[in-house]
């Protein structure tokens, strides 16, 4: 859910740039660049506003990308001269998995960009024809779950409220919504590996399913 590149800033210095899903990117940042070009430490208030903004755009069906950067202490060639596995270690540190010895959390957040990529005009009718024929349509996408849900509603793939919407309507925590009341689900990709066989049985019983 991210892409990294490294560019020359001067003959002796390089800068790492990262773009990716907003929720993934924020965990890798410690500061942000304000409108005056100043580096400001990220605090709780910034995170609340950041989440509000990208959820607002994502909820409207727009694809949202976050951007961050970091000045490297040494160039890639200098790092490789010291450690031939530098590139592999850098990748692991950006992923932040169990193989990482020092996960990267000190990037500078630069901003968000939103993209509009509306579904083709014929898609809603195609979905409707499938439903009429008794065919269940399942959507699989790399979009953020909020964006995926919004697009699924636009094309008629989701017509019922999801667990989160039901919780909001009823003023309850999502985990207090009975399974039998949930007819539409949006499954985050990170949840799949932990799902049991019983979880899958419940999932496939739902009328409307989106994987994001």
mmCIF file of C-alpha atoms in Angstrom:
data_model
loop_
_atom_site.group_PDB
_atom_site.id
_atom_site.type_symbol
_atom_site.label_atom_id
_atom_site.label_comp_id
_atom_site.label_asym_id
_atom_site.label_seq_id
_atom_site.Cartn_x
_atom_site.Cartn_y
_atom_site.Cartn_z
ATOM 1 C CA UNK A 1 0.000 0.000 0.000
ATOM 2 C CA UNK A 2 2.949 2.331 -0.578
ATOM 3 C CA UNK A 3 5.664 3.112 -3.108
ATOM 4 C CA UNK A 4 9.113 4.493 -2.370
ATOM 5 C CA UNK A 5 11.689 6.282 -4.515
ATOM 6 C CA UNK A 6 15.002 8.009 -3.777
ATOM 7 C CA UNK A 7 16.168 11.119 -5.634
ATOM 8 C CA UNK A 8 19.375 13.162 -5.814
ATOM 9 C CA UNK A 9 19.000 16.566 -4.145
ATOM 10 C CA UNK A 10 22.639 17.511 -4.686
ATOM 11 C CA UNK A 11 25.771 15.619 -5.805
ATOM 12 C CA UNK A 12 26.254 14.414 -2.230
ATOM 13 C CA UNK A 13 22.747 14.165 -0.779
ATOM 14 C CA UNK A 14 19.588 12.191 -1.467
ATOM 15 C CA UNK A 15 15.967 12.315 -0.319
ATOM 16 C CA UNK A 16 13.540 9.440 0.123
ATOM 17 C CA UNK A 17 9.957 9.981 -1.033
ATOM 18 C CA UNK A 18 7.032 7.775 -0.088
ATOM 19 C CA UNK A 19 3.453 7.716 -1.333
ATOM 20 C CA UNK A 20 0.705 5.407 -0.156
ATOM 21 C CA UNK A 21 -2.510 4.782 1.713
ATOM 22 C CA UNK A 22 -3.067 7.572 4.282
ATOM 23 C CA UNK A 23 -3.691 5.203 7.203
ATOM 24 C CA UNK A 24 -0.457 3.303 6.458
ATOM 25 C CA UNK A 25 1.622 6.423 5.843
ATOM 26 C CA UNK A 26 0.816 8.266 9.079
ATOM 27 C CA UNK A 27 2.378 5.558 11.277
ATOM 28 C CA UNK A 28 5.688 6.191 9.516
ATOM 29 C CA UNK A 29 5.723 9.964 10.136
ATOM 30 C CA UNK A 30 6.862 12.023 13.121
ATOM 31 C CA UNK A 31 6.572 15.541 11.625
ATOM 32 C CA UNK A 32 4.611 17.375 8.959
ATOM 33 C CA UNK A 33 5.442 20.237 6.629
ATOM 34 C CA UNK A 34 3.110 23.204 7.175
ATOM 35 C CA UNK A 35 2.063 25.810 4.601
ATOM 36 C CA UNK A 36 5.059 27.982 5.556
ATOM 37 C CA UNK A 37 7.489 25.142 4.901
ATOM 38 C CA UNK A 38 8.200 24.570 8.604
ATOM 39 C CA UNK A 39 8.638 21.148 10.190
ATOM 40 C CA UNK A 40 6.066 20.629 12.959
ATOM 41 C CA UNK A 41 5.866 17.640 15.299
ATOM 42 C CA UNK A 42 2.751 15.529 14.731
ATOM 43 C CA UNK A 43 0.415 15.602 17.733
ATOM 44 C CA UNK A 44 -2.995 14.126 18.570
ATOM 45 C CA UNK A 45 -4.852 17.158 17.184
ATOM 46 C CA UNK A 46 -3.099 16.832 13.819
ATOM 47 C CA UNK A 47 -3.925 13.107 13.635
ATOM 48 C CA UNK A 48 -7.614 13.801 14.332
ATOM 49 C CA UNK A 49 -7.757 16.429 11.589
ATOM 50 C CA UNK A 50 -5.738 14.230 9.206
ATOM 51 C CA UNK A 51 -8.130 11.306 9.692
ATOM 52 C CA UNK A 52 -11.165 13.543 9.307
ATOM 53 C CA UNK A 53 -9.911 14.919 5.987
ATOM 54 C CA UNK A 54 -8.972 11.630 4.328
ATOM 55 C CA UNK A 55 -12.137 9.898 5.586
ATOM 56 C CA UNK A 56 -14.238 12.746 4.188
ATOM 57 C CA UNK A 57 -12.677 12.411 0.730
ATOM 58 C CA UNK A 58 -12.640 8.611 0.878
ATOM 59 C CA UNK A 59 -16.289 8.561 1.945
ATOM 60 C CA UNK A 60 -17.147 10.429 -1.258
ATOM 61 C CA UNK A 61 -15.537 7.716 -3.365
ATOM 62 C CA UNK A 62 -12.302 9.577 -4.090
ATOM 63 C CA UNK A 63 -8.985 7.780 -3.979
ATOM 64 C CA UNK A 64 -6.681 9.409 -1.440
ATOM 65 C CA UNK A 65 -2.887 9.196 -1.488
ATOM 66 C CA UNK A 66 -0.558 10.446 1.223
ATOM 67 C CA UNK A 67 2.976 11.739 0.568
ATOM 68 C CA UNK A 68 6.010 11.869 2.851
ATOM 69 C CA UNK A 69 9.765 12.352 2.627
ATOM 70 C CA UNK A 70 13.031 12.010 4.522
ATOM 71 C CA UNK A 71 16.558 13.321 3.926
ATOM 72 C CA UNK A 72 19.003 10.421 3.989
ATOM 73 C CA UNK A 73 22.059 10.633 6.217
ATOM 74 C CA UNK A 74 24.169 9.002 3.483
ATOM 75 C CA UNK A 75 23.565 8.276 -0.192
ATOM 76 C CA UNK A 76 22.459 4.798 -1.237
ATOM 77 C CA UNK A 77 25.904 4.068 -2.684
ATOM 78 C CA UNK A 78 27.550 5.075 0.587
ATOM 79 C CA UNK A 79 25.136 2.874 2.549
ATOM 80 C CA UNK A 80 25.757 -0.087 0.231
ATOM 81 C CA UNK A 81 29.521 0.327 0.716
ATOM 82 C CA UNK A 82 28.929 -0.114 4.448
ATOM 83 C CA UNK A 83 26.237 -2.806 4.185
ATOM 84 C CA UNK A 84 25.485 -4.779 1.018
ATOM 85 C CA UNK A 85 22.008 -5.591 2.357
ATOM 86 C CA UNK A 86 21.057 -1.942 2.857
ATOM 87 C CA UNK A 87 18.257 -1.973 0.266
ATOM 88 C CA UNK A 88 16.661 -5.093 1.745
ATOM 89 C CA UNK A 89 16.892 -3.647 5.248
ATOM 90 C CA UNK A 90 15.424 -0.333 4.109
ATOM 91 C CA UNK A 91 12.453 -2.160 2.596
ATOM 92 C CA UNK A 92 11.894 -4.158 5.792
ATOM 93 C CA UNK A 93 12.175 -1.028 7.928
ATOM 94 C CA UNK A 94 9.563 0.711 5.786
ATOM 95 C CA UNK A 95 7.255 -2.297 6.066
ATOM 96 C CA UNK A 96 7.880 -2.376 9.807
ATOM 97 C CA UNK A 97 7.329 -6.131 10.103
ATOM 98 C CA UNK A 98 8.974 -8.661 12.423
ATOM 99 C CA UNK A 99 12.094 -8.752 10.238
ATOM 100 C CA UNK A 100 12.726 -5.052 10.823
ATOM 101 C CA UNK A 101 15.366 -4.103 13.387
ATOM 102 C CA UNK A 102 14.480 -0.402 13.330
ATOM 103 C CA UNK A 103 11.080 0.444 11.744
ATOM 104 C CA UNK A 104 11.004 3.854 10.075
ATOM 105 C CA UNK A 105 8.792 6.293 11.987
ATOM 106 C CA UNK A 106 10.543 9.614 11.334
ATOM 107 C CA UNK A 107 9.277 10.602 7.884
ATOM 108 C CA UNK A 108 7.952 14.098 7.216
ATOM 109 C CA UNK A 109 4.333 14.177 6.044
ATOM 110 C CA UNK A 110 3.956 16.479 3.021
ATOM 111 C CA UNK A 111 0.301 16.290 2.026
ATOM 112 C CA UNK A 112 -2.657 14.412 0.552
ATOM 113 C CA UNK A 113 -3.819 14.189 -3.047
ATOM 114 C CA UNK A 114 -7.257 12.924 -4.073
ATOM 115 C CA UNK A 115 -8.127 11.332 -7.394
ATOM 116 C CA UNK A 116 -11.507 10.881 -9.006
ATOM 117 C CA UNK A 117 -11.818 7.638 -10.949
ATOM 118 C CA UNK A 118 -15.565 7.096 -11.373
ATOM 119 C CA UNK A 119 -16.940 3.682 -12.395
ATOM 120 C CA UNK A 120 -17.927 3.190 -16.024
ATOM 121 C CA UNK A 121 -21.501 4.190 -16.797
ATOM 122 C CA UNK A 122 -22.507 0.629 -17.701
ATOM 123 C CA UNK A 123 -21.392 -0.892 -14.374
ATOM 124 C CA UNK A 124 -24.540 -0.155 -12.281
ATOM 125 C CA UNK A 125 -26.762 -1.810 -14.892
ATOM 126 C CA UNK A 126 -24.427 -4.794 -15.108
ATOM 127 C CA UNK A 127 -24.620 -5.190 -11.316
ATOM 128 C CA UNK A 128 -28.414 -4.903 -11.425
ATOM 129 C CA UNK A 129 -28.619 -7.553 -14.198
ATOM 130 C CA UNK A 130 -26.484 -9.926 -12.114
ATOM 131 C CA UNK A 131 -28.727 -9.432 -9.091
ATOM 132 C CA UNK A 132 -31.828 -10.028 -11.205
ATOM 133 C CA UNK A 133 -30.297 -13.281 -12.438
ATOM 134 C CA UNK A 134 -29.574 -14.347 -8.851
ATOM 135 C CA UNK A 135 -25.816 -13.863 -9.124
ATOM 136 C CA UNK A 136 -24.011 -12.536 -6.061
ATOM 137 C CA UNK A 137 -21.387 -9.963 -7.044
ATOM 138 C CA UNK A 138 -18.331 -9.583 -4.777
ATOM 139 C CA UNK A 139 -16.031 -6.588 -5.119
ATOM 140 C CA UNK A 140 -12.253 -6.882 -4.562
ATOM 141 C CA UNK A 141 -10.201 -3.680 -4.638
ATOM 142 C CA UNK A 142 -6.991 -2.148 -3.337
ATOM 143 C CA UNK A 143 -8.814 1.050 -2.382
ATOM 144 C CA UNK A 144 -9.223 2.205 1.215
ATOM 145 C CA UNK A 145 -12.345 0.587 2.753
ATOM 146 C CA UNK A 146 -14.112 3.963 2.933
ATOM 147 C CA UNK A 147 -13.490 4.624 -0.754
ATOM 148 C CA UNK A 148 -14.439 1.062 -1.660
ATOM 149 C CA UNK A 149 -17.730 1.292 0.246
ATOM 150 C CA UNK A 150 -18.617 4.617 -1.372
ATOM 151 C CA UNK A 151 -17.928 3.282 -4.871
ATOM 152 C CA UNK A 152 -19.836 0.072 -4.109
ATOM 153 C CA UNK A 153 -22.865 2.161 -3.145
ATOM 154 C CA UNK A 154 -22.605 4.226 -6.326
ATOM 155 C CA UNK A 155 -22.735 1.121 -8.520
ATOM 156 C CA UNK A 156 -25.502 -0.571 -6.528
ATOM 157 C CA UNK A 157 -23.321 -3.334 -5.130
ATOM 158 C CA UNK A 158 -23.982 -2.187 -1.552
ATOM 159 C CA UNK A 159 -27.573 -1.196 -0.833
ATOM 160 C CA UNK A 160 -27.776 -2.024 2.875
ATOM 161 C CA UNK A 161 -25.990 -0.312 5.802
ATOM 162 C CA UNK A 162 -22.710 -1.825 6.954
ATOM 163 C CA UNK A 163 -21.919 -2.576 10.605
ATOM 164 C CA UNK A 164 -20.333 0.867 11.099
ATOM 165 C CA UNK A 165 -23.357 2.685 9.668
ATOM 166 C CA UNK A 166 -25.738 0.631 11.790
ATOM 167 C CA UNK A 167 -23.642 1.426 14.863
ATOM 168 C CA UNK A 168 -23.718 5.131 14.044
ATOM 169 C CA UNK A 169 -27.486 5.096 13.485
ATOM 170 C CA UNK A 170 -28.113 3.267 16.770
ATOM 171 C CA UNK A 171 -25.486 5.078 18.823
ATOM 172 C CA UNK A 172 -23.745 1.821 19.714
ATOM 173 C CA UNK A 173 -20.194 0.460 19.441
ATOM 174 C CA UNK A 174 -19.796 -1.563 16.208
ATOM 175 C CA UNK A 175 -19.145 -4.800 18.117
ATOM 176 C CA UNK A 176 -22.606 -4.560 19.697
ATOM 177 C CA UNK A 177 -24.437 -4.829 16.381
ATOM 178 C CA UNK A 178 -25.918 -8.360 16.018
ATOM 179 C CA UNK A 179 -24.583 -10.356 13.077
ATOM 180 C CA UNK A 180 -28.113 -11.098 11.879
ATOM 181 C CA UNK A 181 -28.705 -7.366 11.343
ATOM 182 C CA UNK A 182 -25.674 -6.998 9.075
ATOM 183 C CA UNK A 183 -26.381 -7.637 5.391
ATOM 184 C CA UNK A 184 -23.501 -5.690 3.839
ATOM 185 C CA UNK A 185 -19.834 -6.001 4.828
ATOM 186 C CA UNK A 186 -16.581 -4.292 3.855
ATOM 187 C CA UNK A 187 -13.602 -6.465 4.799
ATOM 188 C CA UNK A 188 -10.209 -4.801 5.271
ATOM 189 C CA UNK A 189 -7.379 -6.787 3.709
ATOM 190 C CA UNK A 190 -5.458 -6.814 6.993
ATOM 191 C CA UNK A 191 -8.292 -8.772 8.659
ATOM 192 C CA UNK A 192 -8.251 -11.720 6.262
ATOM 193 C CA UNK A 193 -5.211 -13.581 7.637
ATOM 194 C CA UNK A 194 -6.782 -13.788 11.103
ATOM 195 C CA UNK A 195 -10.170 -15.049 9.903
ATOM 196 C CA UNK A 196 -11.234 -18.539 10.972
ATOM 197 C CA UNK A 197 -13.349 -21.007 9.016
ATOM 198 C CA UNK A 198 -16.369 -19.923 11.063
ATOM 199 C CA UNK A 199 -15.626 -16.284 10.233
ATOM 200 C CA UNK A 200 -15.625 -17.161 6.526
ATOM 201 C CA UNK A 201 -18.943 -19.000 6.851
ATOM 202 C CA UNK A 202 -20.501 -15.902 8.412
ATOM 203 C CA UNK A 203 -18.924 -13.638 5.808
ATOM 204 C CA UNK A 204 -20.083 -15.536 2.719
ATOM 205 C CA UNK A 205 -23.617 -15.643 4.131
ATOM 206 C CA UNK A 206 -23.879 -11.856 3.764
ATOM 207 C CA UNK A 207 -25.784 -10.464 0.798
ATOM 208 C CA UNK A 208 -23.265 -7.793 -0.144
ATOM 209 C CA UNK A 209 -19.490 -8.199 0.231
ATOM 210 C CA UNK A 210 -16.546 -5.908 -0.529
ATOM 211 C CA UNK A 211 -12.887 -6.729 0.081
ATOM 212 C CA UNK A 212 -10.679 -3.625 0.354
#
